[in-house]
mmCIF file with all atom_site columns, C-alpha atoms in Angstrom:
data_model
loop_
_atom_site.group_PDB
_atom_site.id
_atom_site.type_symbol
_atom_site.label_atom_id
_atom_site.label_alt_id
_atom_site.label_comp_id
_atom_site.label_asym_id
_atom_site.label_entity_id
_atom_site.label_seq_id
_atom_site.pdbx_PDB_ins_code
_atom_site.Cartn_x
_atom_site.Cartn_y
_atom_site.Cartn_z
_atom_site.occupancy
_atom_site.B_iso_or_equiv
_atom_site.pdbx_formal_charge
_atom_site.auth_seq_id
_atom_site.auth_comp_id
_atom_site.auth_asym_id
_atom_site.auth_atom_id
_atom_site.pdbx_PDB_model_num
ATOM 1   C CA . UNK A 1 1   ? -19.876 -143.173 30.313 1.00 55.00 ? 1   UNK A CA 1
ATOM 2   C CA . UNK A 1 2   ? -17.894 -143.661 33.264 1.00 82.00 ? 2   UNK A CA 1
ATOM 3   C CA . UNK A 1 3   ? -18.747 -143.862 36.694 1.00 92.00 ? 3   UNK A CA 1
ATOM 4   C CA . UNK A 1 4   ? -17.240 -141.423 39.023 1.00 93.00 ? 4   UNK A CA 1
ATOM 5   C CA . UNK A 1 5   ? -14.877 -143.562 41.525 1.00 90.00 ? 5   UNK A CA 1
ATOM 6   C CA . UNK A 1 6   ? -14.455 -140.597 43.527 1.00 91.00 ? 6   UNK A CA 1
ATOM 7   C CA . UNK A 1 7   ? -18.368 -139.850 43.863 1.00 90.00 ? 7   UNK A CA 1
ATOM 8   C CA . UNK A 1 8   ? -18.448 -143.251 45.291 1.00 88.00 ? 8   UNK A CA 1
ATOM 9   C CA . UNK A 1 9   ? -15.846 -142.960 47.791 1.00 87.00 ? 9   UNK A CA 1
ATOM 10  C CA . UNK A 1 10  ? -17.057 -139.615 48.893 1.00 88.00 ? 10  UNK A CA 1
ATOM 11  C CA . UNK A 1 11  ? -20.376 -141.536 49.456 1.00 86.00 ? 11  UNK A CA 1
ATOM 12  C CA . UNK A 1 12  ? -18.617 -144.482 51.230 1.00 84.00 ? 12  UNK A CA 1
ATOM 13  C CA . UNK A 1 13  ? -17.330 -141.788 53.614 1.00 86.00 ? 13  UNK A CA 1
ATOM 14  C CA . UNK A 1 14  ? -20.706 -139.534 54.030 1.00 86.00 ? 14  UNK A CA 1
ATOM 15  C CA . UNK A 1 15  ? -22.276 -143.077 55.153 1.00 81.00 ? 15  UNK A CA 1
ATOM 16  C CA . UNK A 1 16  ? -19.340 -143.577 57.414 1.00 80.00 ? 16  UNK A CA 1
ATOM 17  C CA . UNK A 1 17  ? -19.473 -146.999 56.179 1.00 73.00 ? 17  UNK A CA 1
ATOM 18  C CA . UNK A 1 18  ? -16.983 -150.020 54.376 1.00 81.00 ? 18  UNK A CA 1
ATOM 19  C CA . UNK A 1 19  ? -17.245 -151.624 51.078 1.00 84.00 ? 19  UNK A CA 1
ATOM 20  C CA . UNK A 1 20  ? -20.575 -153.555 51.874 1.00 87.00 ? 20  UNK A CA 1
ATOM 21  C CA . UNK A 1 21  ? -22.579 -150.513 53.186 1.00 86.00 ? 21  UNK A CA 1
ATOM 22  C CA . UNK A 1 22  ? -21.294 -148.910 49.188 1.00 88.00 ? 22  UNK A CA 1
ATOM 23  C CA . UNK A 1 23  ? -22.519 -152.813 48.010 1.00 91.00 ? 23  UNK A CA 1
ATOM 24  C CA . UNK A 1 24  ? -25.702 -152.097 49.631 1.00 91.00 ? 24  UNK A CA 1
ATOM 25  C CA . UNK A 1 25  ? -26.329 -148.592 47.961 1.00 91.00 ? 25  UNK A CA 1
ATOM 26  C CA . UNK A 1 26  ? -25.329 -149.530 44.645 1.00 93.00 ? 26  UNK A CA 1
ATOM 27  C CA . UNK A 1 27  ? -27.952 -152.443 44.965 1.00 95.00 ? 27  UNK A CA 1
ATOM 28  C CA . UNK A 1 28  ? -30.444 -149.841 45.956 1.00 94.00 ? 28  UNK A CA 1
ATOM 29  C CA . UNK A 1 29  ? -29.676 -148.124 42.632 1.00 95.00 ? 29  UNK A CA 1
ATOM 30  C CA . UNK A 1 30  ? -29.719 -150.860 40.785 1.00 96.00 ? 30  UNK A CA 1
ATOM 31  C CA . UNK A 1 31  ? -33.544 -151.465 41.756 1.00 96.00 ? 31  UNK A CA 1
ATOM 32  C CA . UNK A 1 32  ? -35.269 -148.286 42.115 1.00 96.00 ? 32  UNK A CA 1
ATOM 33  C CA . UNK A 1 33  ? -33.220 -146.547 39.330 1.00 96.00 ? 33  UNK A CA 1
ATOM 34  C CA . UNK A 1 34  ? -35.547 -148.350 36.468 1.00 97.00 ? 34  UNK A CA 1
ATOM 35  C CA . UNK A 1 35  ? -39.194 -147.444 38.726 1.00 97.00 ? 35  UNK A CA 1
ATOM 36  C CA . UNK A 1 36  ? -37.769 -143.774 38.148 1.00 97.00 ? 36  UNK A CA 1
ATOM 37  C CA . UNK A 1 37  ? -36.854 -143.909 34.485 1.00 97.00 ? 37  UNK A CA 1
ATOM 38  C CA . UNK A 1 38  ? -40.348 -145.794 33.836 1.00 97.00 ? 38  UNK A CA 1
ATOM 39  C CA . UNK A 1 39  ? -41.796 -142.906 36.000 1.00 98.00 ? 39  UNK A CA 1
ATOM 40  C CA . UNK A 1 40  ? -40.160 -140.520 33.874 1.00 98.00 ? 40  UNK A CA 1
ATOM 41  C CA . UNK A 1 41  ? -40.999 -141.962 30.412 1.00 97.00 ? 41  UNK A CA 1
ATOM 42  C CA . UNK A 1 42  ? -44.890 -142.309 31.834 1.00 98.00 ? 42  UNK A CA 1
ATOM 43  C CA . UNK A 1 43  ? -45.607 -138.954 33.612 1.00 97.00 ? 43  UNK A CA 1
ATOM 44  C CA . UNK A 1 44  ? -44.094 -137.231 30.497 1.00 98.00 ? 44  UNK A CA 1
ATOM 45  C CA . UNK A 1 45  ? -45.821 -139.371 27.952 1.00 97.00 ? 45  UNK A CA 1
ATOM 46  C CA . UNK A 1 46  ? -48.827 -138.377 29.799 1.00 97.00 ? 46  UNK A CA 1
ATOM 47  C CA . UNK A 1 47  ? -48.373 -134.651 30.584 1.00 96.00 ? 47  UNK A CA 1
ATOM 48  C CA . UNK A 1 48  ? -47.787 -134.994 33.902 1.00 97.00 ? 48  UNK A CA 1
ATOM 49  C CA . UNK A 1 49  ? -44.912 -132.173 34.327 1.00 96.00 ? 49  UNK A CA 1
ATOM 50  C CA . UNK A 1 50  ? -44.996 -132.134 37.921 1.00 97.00 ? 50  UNK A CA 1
ATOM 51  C CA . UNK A 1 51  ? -44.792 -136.012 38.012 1.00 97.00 ? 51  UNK A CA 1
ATOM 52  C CA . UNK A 1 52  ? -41.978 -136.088 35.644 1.00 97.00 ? 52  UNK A CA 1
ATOM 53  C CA . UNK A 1 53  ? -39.892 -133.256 37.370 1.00 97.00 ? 53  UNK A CA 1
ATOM 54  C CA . UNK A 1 54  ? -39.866 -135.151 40.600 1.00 97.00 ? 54  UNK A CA 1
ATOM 55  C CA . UNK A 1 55  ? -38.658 -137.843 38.907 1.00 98.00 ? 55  UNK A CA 1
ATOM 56  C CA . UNK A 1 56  ? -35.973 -136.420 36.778 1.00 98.00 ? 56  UNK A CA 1
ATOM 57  C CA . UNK A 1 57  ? -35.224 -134.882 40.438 1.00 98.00 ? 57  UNK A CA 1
ATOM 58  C CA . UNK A 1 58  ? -34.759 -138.025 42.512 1.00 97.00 ? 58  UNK A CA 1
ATOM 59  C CA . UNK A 1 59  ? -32.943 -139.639 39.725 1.00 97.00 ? 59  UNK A CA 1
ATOM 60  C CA . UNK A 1 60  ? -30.390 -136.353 39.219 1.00 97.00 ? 60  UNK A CA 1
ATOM 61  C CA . UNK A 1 61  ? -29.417 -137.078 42.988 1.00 94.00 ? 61  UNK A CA 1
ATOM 62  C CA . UNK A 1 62  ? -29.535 -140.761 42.755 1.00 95.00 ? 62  UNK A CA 1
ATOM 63  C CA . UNK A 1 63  ? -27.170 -140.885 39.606 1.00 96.00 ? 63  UNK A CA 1
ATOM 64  C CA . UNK A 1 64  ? -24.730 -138.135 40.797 1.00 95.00 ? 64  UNK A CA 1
ATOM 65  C CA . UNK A 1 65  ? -24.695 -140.183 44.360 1.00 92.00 ? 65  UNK A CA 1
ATOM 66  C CA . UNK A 1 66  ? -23.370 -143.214 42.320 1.00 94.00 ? 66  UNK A CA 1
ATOM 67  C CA . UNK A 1 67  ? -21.033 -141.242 39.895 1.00 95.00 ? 67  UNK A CA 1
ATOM 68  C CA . UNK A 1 68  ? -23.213 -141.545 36.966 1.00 96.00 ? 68  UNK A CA 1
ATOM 69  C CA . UNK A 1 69  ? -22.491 -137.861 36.589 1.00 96.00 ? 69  UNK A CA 1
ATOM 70  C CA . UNK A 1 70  ? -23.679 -137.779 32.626 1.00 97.00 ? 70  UNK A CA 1
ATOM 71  C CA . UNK A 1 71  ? -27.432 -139.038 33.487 1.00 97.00 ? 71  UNK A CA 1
ATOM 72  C CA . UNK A 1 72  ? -27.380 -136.865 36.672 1.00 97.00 ? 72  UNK A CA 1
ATOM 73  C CA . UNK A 1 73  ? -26.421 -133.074 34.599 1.00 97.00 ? 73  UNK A CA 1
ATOM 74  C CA . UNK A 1 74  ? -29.297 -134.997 31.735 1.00 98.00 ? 74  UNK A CA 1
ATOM 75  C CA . UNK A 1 75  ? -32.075 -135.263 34.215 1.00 98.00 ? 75  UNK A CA 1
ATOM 76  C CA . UNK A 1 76  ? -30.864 -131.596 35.732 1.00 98.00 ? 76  UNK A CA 1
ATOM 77  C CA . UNK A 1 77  ? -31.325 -130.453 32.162 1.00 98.00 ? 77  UNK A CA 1
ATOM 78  C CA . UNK A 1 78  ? -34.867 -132.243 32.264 1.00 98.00 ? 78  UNK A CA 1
ATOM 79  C CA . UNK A 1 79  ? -35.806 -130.883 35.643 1.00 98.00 ? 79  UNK A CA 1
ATOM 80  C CA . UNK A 1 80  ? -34.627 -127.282 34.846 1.00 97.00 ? 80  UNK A CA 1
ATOM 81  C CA . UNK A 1 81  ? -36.810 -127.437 32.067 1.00 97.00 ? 81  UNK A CA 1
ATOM 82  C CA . UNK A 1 82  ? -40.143 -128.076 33.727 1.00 96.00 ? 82  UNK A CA 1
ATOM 83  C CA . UNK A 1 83  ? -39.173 -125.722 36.599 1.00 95.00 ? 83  UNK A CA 1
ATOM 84  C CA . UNK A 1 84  ? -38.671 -122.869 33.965 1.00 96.00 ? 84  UNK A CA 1
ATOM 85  C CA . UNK A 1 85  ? -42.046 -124.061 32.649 1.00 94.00 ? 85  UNK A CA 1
ATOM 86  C CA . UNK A 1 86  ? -40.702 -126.117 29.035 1.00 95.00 ? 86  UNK A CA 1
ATOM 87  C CA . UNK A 1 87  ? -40.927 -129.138 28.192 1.00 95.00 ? 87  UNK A CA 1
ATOM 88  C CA . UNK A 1 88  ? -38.150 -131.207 27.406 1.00 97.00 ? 88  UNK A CA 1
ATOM 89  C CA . UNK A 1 89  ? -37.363 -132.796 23.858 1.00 96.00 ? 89  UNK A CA 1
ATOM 90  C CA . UNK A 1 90  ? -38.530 -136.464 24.350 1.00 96.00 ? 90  UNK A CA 1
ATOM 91  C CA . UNK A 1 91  ? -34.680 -136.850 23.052 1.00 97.00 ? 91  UNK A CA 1
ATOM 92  C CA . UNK A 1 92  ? -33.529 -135.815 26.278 1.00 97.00 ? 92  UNK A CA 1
ATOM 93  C CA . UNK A 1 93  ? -35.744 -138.672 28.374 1.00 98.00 ? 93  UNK A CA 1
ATOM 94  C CA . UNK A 1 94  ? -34.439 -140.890 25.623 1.00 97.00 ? 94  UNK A CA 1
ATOM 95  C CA . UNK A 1 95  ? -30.971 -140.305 26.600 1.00 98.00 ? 95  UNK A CA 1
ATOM 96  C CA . UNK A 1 96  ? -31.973 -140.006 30.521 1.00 97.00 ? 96  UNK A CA 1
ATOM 97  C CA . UNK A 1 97  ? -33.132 -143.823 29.736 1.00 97.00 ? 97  UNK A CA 1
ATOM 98  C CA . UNK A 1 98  ? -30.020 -144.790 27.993 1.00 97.00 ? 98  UNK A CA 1
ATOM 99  C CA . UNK A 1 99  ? -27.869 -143.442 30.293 1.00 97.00 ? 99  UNK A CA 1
ATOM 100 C CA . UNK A 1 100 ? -29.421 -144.940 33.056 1.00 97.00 ? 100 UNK A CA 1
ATOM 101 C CA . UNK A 1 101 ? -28.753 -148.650 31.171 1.00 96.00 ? 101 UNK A CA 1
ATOM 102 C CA . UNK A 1 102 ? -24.847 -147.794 30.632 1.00 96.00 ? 102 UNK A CA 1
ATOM 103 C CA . UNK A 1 103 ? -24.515 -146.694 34.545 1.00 96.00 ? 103 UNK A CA 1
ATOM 104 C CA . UNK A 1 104 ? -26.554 -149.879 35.253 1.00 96.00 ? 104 UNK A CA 1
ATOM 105 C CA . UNK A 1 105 ? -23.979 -151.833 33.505 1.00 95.00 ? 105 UNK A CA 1
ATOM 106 C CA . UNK A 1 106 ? -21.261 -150.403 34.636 1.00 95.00 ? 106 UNK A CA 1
ATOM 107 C CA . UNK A 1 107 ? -22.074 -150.354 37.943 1.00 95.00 ? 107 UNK A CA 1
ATOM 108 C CA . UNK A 1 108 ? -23.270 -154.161 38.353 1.00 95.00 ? 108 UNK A CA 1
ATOM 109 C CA . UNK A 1 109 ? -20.076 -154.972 36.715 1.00 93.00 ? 109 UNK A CA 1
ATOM 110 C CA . UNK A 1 110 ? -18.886 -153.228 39.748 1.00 89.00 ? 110 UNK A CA 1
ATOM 111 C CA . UNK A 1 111 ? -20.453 -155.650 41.970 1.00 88.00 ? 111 UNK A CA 1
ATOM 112 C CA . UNK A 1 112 ? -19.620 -158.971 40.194 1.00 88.00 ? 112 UNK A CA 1
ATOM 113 C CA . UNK A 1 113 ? -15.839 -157.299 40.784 1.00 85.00 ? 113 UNK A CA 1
ATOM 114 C CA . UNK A 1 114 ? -16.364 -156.863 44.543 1.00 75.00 ? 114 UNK A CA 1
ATOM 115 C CA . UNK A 1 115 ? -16.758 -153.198 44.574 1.00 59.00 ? 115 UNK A CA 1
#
């Protein structure tokens, strides 16, 4: 899956900032991406739709911020479905959660570059 370079630069430009302001949001990523995943995995192991949707939510905009554009349309899939009151396949946060370990990769292989 690969990241979006143009997502990024869009979002280099929205923050009006240089390469170390971008740095500083793909760190950001980076560490609260895996608190949402977990949060995820949890609230819908548990039942808790309206835990889940939120975040399947925050992580949609966090991952389509940082051009992981596959594990942002996955988690709108997820979302969509507790909005239209489903619940999604547990293959679906599955693939949210290995998603969210390829864009990891890829994008802290973006740091070690200098991205």
């Amino acid at each position: 899956m690969p990241i979006d370079m143009q997502a990024l630069e869009k979002l280099k430009r929205v923050m009006g900032g240089g390469d170390e302001d971008l740095r500083e949001l793909i760190e950001s990523f980076l560490e609260e991406a895996p608190t949402l995943i977990t949060a995820l995995e949890h609230a819908y192991a548990e039942a808790d739709h309206a835990g889940a949707r939120r975040a399947a939510h925050s992580l949609k905009s966090n991952a389509r911020d940082m051009g992981a554009m596959e594990l942002g349309e996955t988690c709108a899939c997820i979302e969509g479905c507790y909005v239209a009151g489903n619940l999604p396949a547990a293959s679906d946060i599955g693939r949210a959660k290995a998603l969210h370990a390829q864009a990891a990769i890829e994008l802290s292989s973006m740091l070690r570059r200098g991205a």
